[in-house]
Coordinates of C-alpha atoms in Angstrom, one line a residue:
M1 CA 0.0 0.2 0.2
S2 CA 1.2 3.5 -0.6
Y3 CA 0.7 6.5 1.1
P4 CA 1.1 10.4 0.1
E5 CA 3.9 12.1 1.7
T6 CA 1.8 14.4 3.5
A7 CA -0.5 11.2 5.0
G8 CA -1.4 11.3 8.8
G9 CA 1.4 14.0 11.0
D10 CA 1.9 11.4 13.6
H11 CA 2.2 8.0 11.2
P12 CA 5.5 7.0 11.8
D13 CA 6.0 5.8 8.2
A14 CA 4.6 9.2 7.0
R15 CA 7.3 10.7 9.3
T16 CA 9.8 9.3 7.9
R17 CA 9.0 10.0 4.2
A18 CA 8.8 13.4 5.5
R19 CA 12.0 13.5 6.4
R20 CA 13.5 11.4 3.6
P21 CA 11.6 12.1 0.5
G22 CA 11.1 9.1 -1.7
A23 CA 11.8 6.5 0.9
A24 CA 9.8 3.5 0.2
P25 CA 7.2 2.9 2.6
D26 CA 7.8 0.6 5.9
S27 CA 5.4 -2.4 5.4
S28 CA 6.0 -3.2 8.7
A29 CA 5.3 0.2 10.5
R30 CA 2.3 0.3 13.2
Q31 CA -0.4 2.5 11.3
V32 CA -1.9 4.7 13.9
R33 CA -3.8 7.8 14.2
N34 CA -3.8 9.5 17.5
G35 CA -2.5 7.0 19.3
H36 CA -5.0 4.2 18.1
P37 CA -5.1 1.9 15.2
A38 CA -5.5 3.0 11.7
V39 CA -9.6 2.0 11.1
E40 CA -10.7 0.9 7.6
W41 CA -12.9 4.1 6.5
T42 CA -15.6 3.2 4.8
D43 CA -17.7 4.5 1.6
P44 CA -21.4 6.2 1.9
Y45 CA -23.0 2.8 1.3
G46 CA -21.0 1.1 4.5
R47 CA -18.6 -1.2 1.8
P48 CA -15.2 -1.0 2.7
A49 CA -12.8 1.3 0.7
G50 CA -9.4 0.3 2.0
P51 CA -6.9 2.2 4.5
Y52 CA -7.2 5.9 5.8
T53 CA -5.2 7.6 3.2
G54 CA -4.5 11.0 4.7
T55 CA -7.1 13.0 3.0
G56 CA -8.6 14.1 6.3
E57 CA -12.3 12.6 5.3
L58 CA -14.7 11.3 8.2
P59 CA -15.4 8.0 8.3
H60 CA -19.1 7.1 7.4
A61 CA -20.5 5.6 10.6
G62 CA -23.6 4.4 8.8
P63 CA -27.0 3.1 11.0
Y64 CA -24.2 1.7 14.1
I65 CA -24.2 5.3 15.5
G66 CA -25.5 4.9 19.0
T67 CA -26.1 1.4 18.7
G68 CA -22.9 0.4 20.6
V69 CA -21.5 -1.3 18.0
G70 CA -18.3 -0.3 16.0
Y71 CA -16.3 -2.1 14.4
V72 CA -12.4 -1.1 14.0
A73 CA -10.1 -3.4 12.1
D74 CA -6.6 -4.4 12.3
H75 CA -4.9 -4.4 9.3
R76 CA -1.5 -6.3 11.0
S77 CA -3.6 -9.3 12.7
G78 CA -6.0 -9.6 9.9
G79 CA -8.8 -9.3 12.6
G80 CA -11.9 -7.1 13.8
S81 CA -12.7 -5.7 17.4
F82 CA -15.1 -3.4 19.2
N83 CA -13.9 -0.7 20.8
G84 CA -10.7 -2.7 21.3
T85 CA -11.9 -6.2 21.6
Q86 CA -12.3 -9.0 19.2
T87 CA -15.9 -9.1 17.2
A88 CA -18.6 -11.7 18.1
G89 CA -18.6 -14.3 16.3
H90 CA -15.1 -14.3 14.6
D91 CA -11.6 -14.9 15.9
G92 CA -8.5 -13.3 14.4
P93 CA -8.6 -14.5 10.4
R94 CA -12.2 -15.6 9.1
S95 CA -12.6 -19.1 9.8
G96 CA -15.0 -20.9 6.9
G97 CA -12.7 -20.1 3.7
H98 CA -12.9 -16.3 5.1
D99 CA -9.2 -15.8 5.2
R100 CA -9.1 -12.4 3.3
W101 CA -9.5 -10.2 5.8
P102 CA -10.6 -7.2 5.1
P103 CA -11.4 -7.5 1.4
D104 CA -9.0 -6.0 -1.5
P105 CA -8.8 -2.6 -1.0
S106 CA -8.2 -2.2 -4.4
S107 CA -11.4 -3.3 -5.5
G108 CA -13.4 -2.5 -2.3
Q109 CA -15.9 -5.3 -3.0
W110 CA -16.7 -8.8 -1.4
P111 CA -15.0 -11.8 -3.1
P112 CA -18.0 -13.2 -4.9
S113 CA -17.2 -16.8 -3.3
E114 CA -16.9 -15.1 0.1
P115 CA -20.5 -12.9 1.8
P116 CA -19.6 -10.0 4.0
P117 CA -19.1 -12.1 7.7
P118 CA -21.7 -11.3 10.3
G119 CA -21.3 -8.7 13.1
P120 CA -21.1 -5.0 12.4
W121 CA -21.5 -5.5 8.8
S122 CA -24.9 -7.5 8.9
D123 CA -28.7 -5.6 10.0
E124 CA -28.6 -7.5 13.6
P125 CA -25.8 -6.0 15.7
V126 CA -24.5 -7.7 18.7
P127 CA -26.3 -6.2 21.5
F128 CA -24.1 -4.2 23.8
E129 CA -24.6 -6.3 27.0
D130 CA -24.1 -9.6 25.0
R131 CA -20.3 -8.1 24.4
P132 CA -17.4 -9.1 26.6
A133 CA -16.9 -6.4 29.1
T134 CA -13.5 -4.9 28.9
E135 CA -11.4 -1.9 30.3
G136 CA -10.1 -1.5 26.4
P137 CA -6.8 -2.3 25.3
A138 CA -3.5 -1.5 27.5
P139 CA -1.1 0.6 26.0
S140 CA 2.0 -0.8 24.7
D141 CA 5.4 -0.5 26.3
G142 CA 7.1 3.1 25.1
E143 CA 3.4 3.9 23.7
P144 CA 2.1 6.5 26.2
E145 CA -1.8 6.2 26.9
S146 CA -4.3 9.0 25.2
G147 CA -6.6 11.0 27.8
S148 CA -9.5 9.7 25.8
A149 CA -8.2 6.3 26.2
A150 CA -7.7 6.4 29.6
R151 CA -11.2 8.4 30.7
R152 CA -12.8 5.4 28.9
R153 CA -10.8 2.9 30.8
A154 CA -11.2 4.8 34.1
G155 CA -15.1 5.2 33.6
V156 CA -15.7 1.2 33.1
R157 CA -13.6 0.5 36.1
R158 CA -16.3 3.4 37.9
R159 CA -19.2 1.0 36.4
R160 CA -17.5 -2.1 37.7
A161 CA -17.2 -0.5 41.2
G162 CA -21.1 1.1 41.2
R163 CA -20.0 4.9 40.5
S164 CA -21.8 6.8 37.7
T165 CA -19.8 10.0 38.5
P166 CA -16.0 10.2 39.3
T167 CA -15.1 10.9 42.8
R168 CA -14.2 14.4 43.9
Q169 CA -13.2 15.3 47.1
P170 CA -14.7 18.5 48.6
R171 CA -12.6 21.7 48.9
P172 CA -13.7 24.2 51.7
G173 CA -14.6 27.6 50.4
A174 CA -14.7 30.8 51.9
D175 CA -17.6 30.0 54.0
G176 CA -16.8 26.1 54.4
V177 CA -19.1 25.4 51.0
G178 CA -17.6 22.4 49.5
E179 CA -16.2 22.9 45.9
P180 CA -14.0 20.2 43.8
A181 CA -10.4 20.2 44.6
P182 CA -8.8 21.6 41.3
A183 CA -6.7 18.9 39.1
G184 CA -3.0 18.3 40.6
S185 CA -4.6 19.5 44.5
T186 CA -2.6 17.9 47.6
A187 CA -5.8 18.6 49.4
Q188 CA -6.5 15.5 52.2
P189 CA -10.0 13.8 51.8
A190 CA -12.4 15.1 54.4
T191 CA -12.2 12.7 57.3
P192 CA -15.3 11.9 58.9
P193 CA -15.6 12.8 62.3
G194 CA -14.1 10.8 65.5
P195 CA -16.7 9.1 68.4
G196 CA -15.7 12.0 70.3
T197 CA -15.8 14.7 67.6
P198 CA -18.5 16.8 67.8
E199 CA -20.6 17.5 64.4
P200 CA -21.3 20.8 63.4
S201 CA -25.3 21.8 62.7
R202 CA -27.4 22.4 59.4
A203 CA -26.1 25.7 59.9
G204 CA -22.3 25.3 60.1
R205 CA -22.2 25.6 63.5
N206 CA -20.4 23.4 66.6
L207 CA -24.1 24.2 68.5
P208 CA -22.8 22.6 71.8
A209 CA -20.1 25.3 72.2
A210 CA -21.8 27.9 70.6
I211 CA -24.5 27.6 73.6
G212 CA -21.9 27.0 76.2
V213 CA -20.1 30.3 75.0
G214 CA -23.4 32.3 74.5
V215 CA -24.7 31.3 78.0
G216 CA -21.1 32.1 79.7
L217 CA -21.4 35.5 78.0
G218 CA -24.9 36.3 79.1
A219 CA -24.1 35.2 82.7
L220 CA -21.6 37.8 82.8
V221 CA -23.6 40.3 81.4
L222 CA -26.2 40.2 83.6
A223 CA -24.1 39.9 86.6
S224 CA -21.9 43.0 85.8
L225 CA -25.5 44.7 85.3
F226 CA -27.1 43.6 88.3
V227 CA -25.0 43.3 91.1
W228 CA -23.1 46.0 90.4
R229 CA -23.5 48.6 87.5
P230 CA -20.1 49.8 87.0
A231 CA -18.9 46.5 86.5
F232 CA -21.1 47.0 83.1
L233 CA -18.9 49.8 82.1
A234 CA -15.5 46.9 82.5
V235 CA -17.2 44.9 80.3
V236 CA -18.2 47.4 77.3
V237 CA -14.6 48.6 77.6
A238 CA -13.0 44.7 77.2
A239 CA -15.9 44.2 74.6
V240 CA -14.7 47.4 72.6
S241 CA -10.9 46.9 72.7
L242 CA -11.1 43.2 71.6
G243 CA -13.3 44.0 68.5
T244 CA -11.1 46.9 67.7
W245 CA -7.7 44.4 68.0
E246 CA -9.9 41.9 65.8
M247 CA -11.0 44.3 63.5
T248 CA -7.5 46.1 63.2
R249 CA -5.5 42.3 62.7
A250 CA -8.3 41.6 59.7
V251 CA -7.6 44.4 57.9
R252 CA -3.7 43.8 57.7
G253 CA -4.4 41.4 55.5
S254 CA -5.3 43.2 52.5
G255 CA -2.3 45.7 52.9
A256 CA -3.6 48.3 55.5
R257 CA -1.8 49.6 58.6
P258 CA -4.0 51.5 60.7
P259 CA -2.3 52.6 63.8
L260 CA -3.6 50.5 66.9
P261 CA -3.0 52.2 70.2
P262 CA -5.0 55.2 69.2
L263 CA -7.7 53.0 68.6
L264 CA -7.7 51.4 71.8
A265 CA -7.3 54.8 73.5
G266 CA -9.7 56.3 71.8
G267 CA -12.3 53.4 72.6
V268 CA -11.7 53.6 76.4
L269 CA -12.4 57.4 76.0
M270 CA -15.9 57.2 74.3
A271 CA -17.3 54.2 76.4
V272 CA -16.3 56.8 79.7
L273 CA -17.5 59.7 78.0
A274 CA -20.5 58.3 77.0
W275 CA -21.6 56.7 80.3
Q276 CA -20.3 60.0 82.5
V277 CA -21.7 62.7 80.1
G278 CA -23.8 61.5 77.7
P279 CA -24.3 61.6 73.5
D280 CA -22.5 65.2 73.0
A281 CA -19.4 63.7 74.5
L282 CA -19.5 60.2 72.7
A283 CA -19.2 62.3 69.6
L284 CA -16.4 64.3 70.7
G285 CA -14.2 61.8 71.4
L286 CA -15.0 60.1 68.4
L287 CA -13.3 63.0 66.8
L288 CA -10.6 62.8 69.3
T289 CA -9.9 59.3 68.2
I290 CA -9.4 60.2 65.1
L291 CA -7.3 62.8 65.2
A292 CA -4.9 61.5 67.4
M293 CA -4.8 58.4 65.0
L294 CA -3.6 60.6 61.8
V295 CA -1.1 62.3 64.0
W296 CA 0.2 59.0 64.8
R297 CA -0.2 57.9 61.2
L298 CA 2.4 60.3 60.3
G299 CA 5.3 58.9 61.9
D300 CA 5.2 56.5 59.8
G301 CA 5.8 58.1 56.3
P302 CA 3.6 59.0 53.2
P303 CA 3.1 55.5 51.4
G304 CA -0.2 54.2 52.1
F305 CA -1.4 57.1 54.2
Q306 CA -4.8 57.8 52.9
R307 CA -5.8 53.6 53.0
D308 CA -4.5 53.6 56.5
A309 CA -6.5 56.7 57.7
A310 CA -9.7 55.9 56.3
T311 CA -9.5 52.0 57.2
A312 CA -8.6 53.8 60.9
T313 CA -11.5 55.6 60.9
L314 CA -13.9 53.0 59.7
I315 CA -12.8 50.7 62.8
A316 CA -13.1 53.7 65.2
V317 CA -16.9 54.5 63.9
Y318 CA -17.8 51.0 63.4
V319 CA -16.1 49.5 66.8
P320 CA -15.4 52.0 69.8
F321 CA -18.7 54.9 68.5
L322 CA -20.9 52.5 67.9
G323 CA -20.3 50.3 71.1
G324 CA -20.6 53.8 73.2
F325 CA -23.9 53.7 72.9
A326 CA -24.4 50.4 75.4
G327 CA -22.9 53.2 77.9
L328 CA -25.2 55.9 77.1
L329 CA -28.3 53.1 77.8
A330 CA -26.7 52.1 80.8
S331 CA -26.5 55.2 82.3
R332 CA -30.1 56.0 82.8
P333 CA -31.7 55.1 86.4
D334 CA -33.6 52.0 84.4
G335 CA -30.5 51.1 82.2
D336 CA -30.0 47.6 83.3
L337 CA -33.9 47.2 82.0
R338 CA -32.8 49.1 78.9
I339 CA -29.9 46.8 77.9
L340 CA -31.4 43.7 79.3
V341 CA -34.5 44.4 76.7
T342 CA -31.9 45.5 73.6
L343 CA -29.9 42.2 74.2
A344 CA -33.0 40.5 74.5
A345 CA -34.2 41.4 71.1
V346 CA -30.8 40.7 70.0
I347 CA -31.2 37.2 70.7
L348 CA -34.5 36.0 70.0
S349 CA -33.9 37.6 66.5
D350 CA -30.8 35.8 66.1
T351 CA -32.3 32.8 67.2
G352 CA -35.5 32.8 65.8
G353 CA -33.7 33.5 62.3
Y354 CA -31.4 30.7 62.8
A355 CA -34.2 27.9 63.3
A356 CA -36.6 29.4 60.5
G357 CA -33.8 29.2 58.2
V358 CA -32.4 26.1 58.8
F359 CA -36.0 24.3 58.6
F360 CA -37.6 27.0 56.1
G361 CA -35.2 28.2 54.4
R362 CA -35.5 28.2 50.4
H363 CA -34.7 31.8 49.3
R364 CA -31.4 33.4 50.1
M365 CA -31.5 36.9 50.9
A366 CA -28.0 38.3 49.6
P367 CA -26.2 35.2 47.9
T368 CA -23.0 37.3 47.0
I369 CA -22.2 38.4 50.7
S370 CA -23.8 35.8 53.1
P371 CA -25.2 32.7 51.4
K372 CA -26.4 31.2 54.4
K373 CA -29.4 34.0 55.1
S374 CA -32.3 33.6 53.2
W375 CA -35.7 35.4 53.4
E376 CA -37.8 32.8 55.5
G377 CA -34.8 33.1 58.6
F378 CA -35.4 37.3 58.0
A379 CA -39.2 36.7 58.5
G380 CA -38.5 34.6 61.4
S381 CA -35.8 37.1 63.0
V382 CA -38.8 39.6 62.5
A383 CA -41.2 37.8 64.3
A384 CA -39.6 36.6 67.1
A385 CA -38.1 39.7 68.2
A386 CA -41.3 41.5 67.5
A387 CA -43.4 38.8 70.1
G388 CA -40.9 38.8 72.0
S389 CA -39.9 42.5 73.1
A390 CA -43.9 43.0 72.7
V391 CA -44.3 40.6 76.1
L392 CA -40.8 41.7 77.5
L393 CA -41.3 45.8 77.3
Y394 CA -44.7 45.7 78.7
L395 CA -43.9 43.2 81.6
L396 CA -40.8 45.1 82.8
L397 CA -40.9 48.9 81.1
D398 CA -45.0 49.2 81.1
V399 CA -45.0 49.8 77.5
M400 CA -47.6 48.8 75.0
P401 CA -47.3 45.8 73.3
L402 CA -47.6 47.4 70.2
W403 CA -45.2 49.7 70.8
G404 CA -43.0 46.8 72.1
A405 CA -43.6 45.3 68.8
L406 CA -42.2 48.1 66.8
F407 CA -39.5 47.6 69.1
G408 CA -38.8 44.4 68.4
V409 CA -39.3 44.9 64.9
A410 CA -36.7 48.0 64.3
V411 CA -33.9 46.0 66.3
S412 CA -34.5 42.4 64.6
I413 CA -33.7 44.7 61.2
A414 CA -30.9 46.8 62.6
A415 CA -29.2 43.6 63.8
V416 CA -29.8 41.6 60.6
L417 CA -28.2 44.8 58.4
G418 CA -25.3 44.7 61.2
D419 CA -24.8 41.3 60.5
L420 CA -24.6 41.4 57.0
G421 CA -22.3 44.3 56.9
E422 CA -19.9 42.2 58.6
S423 CA -20.5 39.5 56.5
M424 CA -19.6 42.0 53.5
I425 CA -16.6 43.0 55.3
K426 CA -15.2 39.7 56.2
R427 CA -16.0 38.5 51.9
D428 CA -13.8 41.6 51.1
L429 CA -11.3 40.9 53.5
G430 CA -11.3 36.8 52.5
V431 CA -11.5 35.6 56.1
K432 CA -14.3 33.5 57.5
D433 CA -14.1 34.8 61.1
M434 CA -12.3 38.1 62.8
S435 CA -10.8 35.2 64.6
N436 CA -10.9 32.0 67.0
L437 CA -11.2 33.4 70.8
L438 CA -14.7 31.6 71.2
P439 CA -15.4 28.7 70.4
G440 CA -18.5 27.9 67.9
H441 CA -18.5 31.6 67.2
G442 CA -15.5 32.6 65.5
G443 CA -13.9 36.3 66.8
L444 CA -15.8 38.4 69.5
M445 CA -17.1 41.0 66.7
D446 CA -18.8 37.5 64.3
R447 CA -21.0 38.2 67.8
L448 CA -21.0 41.7 68.6
D449 CA -21.8 42.6 64.5
S450 CA -25.6 42.2 65.3
I451 CA -25.4 44.1 68.7
L452 CA -23.3 47.1 67.7
L453 CA -25.8 48.3 65.0
A454 CA -28.8 47.4 67.3
L455 CA -27.5 49.7 70.1
P456 CA -28.2 52.8 68.4
V457 CA -31.3 51.7 66.9
S458 CA -32.8 50.9 70.3
Y459 CA -31.3 54.0 72.5
L460 CA -33.7 55.9 69.5
V461 CA -36.7 54.1 70.0
L462 CA -36.8 53.7 73.6
T463 CA -35.9 57.4 74.1
L464 CA -39.3 57.7 72.1
I465 CA -41.2 55.2 73.6
V466 CA -40.1 55.0 77.3
P467 CA -40.4 58.0 79.5
A468 CA -37.2 58.8 81.5
G469 CA -37.5 57.1 84.9

């Protein structure tokens, strides 16, 4: 057989003739195409028409496409195969006189004395389930296995093992959501928790640890409020200082370097001024904190000054300034009850949203900011806070249930917005939690996010609906 010099780019004989024009074809060279044995090409009527000649024409699949039947002829051994297996009913050279296989390519016709053999050339193809299960021909020594052949072999192995899709190991994302591990990844597969390892809840928390930490913090706040009121100021100062440290530490990953000492000193100043003087002094403390931060930052030179100043201003407003409203609430004669109903409304909102989101959550509220929040959870937050606040304000502060329900709605909306605001900051910084100080909760800011924005809303609403006592 002869091949034009432009035949088959990966055919060994063609490459030899391309390097040495006029060289005789090597009849012993294996005829391959893209890593597979060369097939017998057919004319539109399904009759054999000789081997591949490098013309670029596609083979005629005929009526066998999609039936699981395909014929691959091996010109060296004289036998046919189904996708690497021998044709059903044929074993090597044809028995019963069919020793000329395939037919003479020069004529493209079967000899008159030899009818076409059964199998793929007949009208009754061999059913797929009757063919022997195989993984395909193994690559010979020195011949690399192509990607398609490797995928077919892997597919057969998966079917034998009872799996329909490839096994993919999860990779934790920004919110712990499993993602397919990239190719070449060295991530280890997730191991199931042991007998002593607590399993996370459906919302992604370690629920027993979260409940234990929450109860402990609540007991500390209540003891400071009702045992000795000035101790609550120390609790506020400690919470504001830890939150400021967590925020400053988190933003350093983005390249910002806000000065920590003036922010810590300003947080203490704002809490004390709000407790002792009032809201005007709280605003003055914020102004003094920003000025001290700018002066401190001058010592580090011009590079990144605007970035660091803007970041420090955000931290000063977000943590110590909003936290100072706790001092304003507690400084009233009935401040302990005002703090109690505010924290109760936030806790009811968080608990109601958590329960409703776990059991009924279907429609995502802000998928790009907090994928686990749903509109059903938001409705549960508002309903729980409104119902609980109506009862608490009526019993503790002698407020009509309607006004108490409105107070709960306002605090719940502020708490949800505060949670979303902190989630947006964490998304921008690329962190899941601000720190790991509180087991089951993350950082302290992950608990203060809802409270910080709820404090000024509570202060405003209670000033309007509760007479000064």
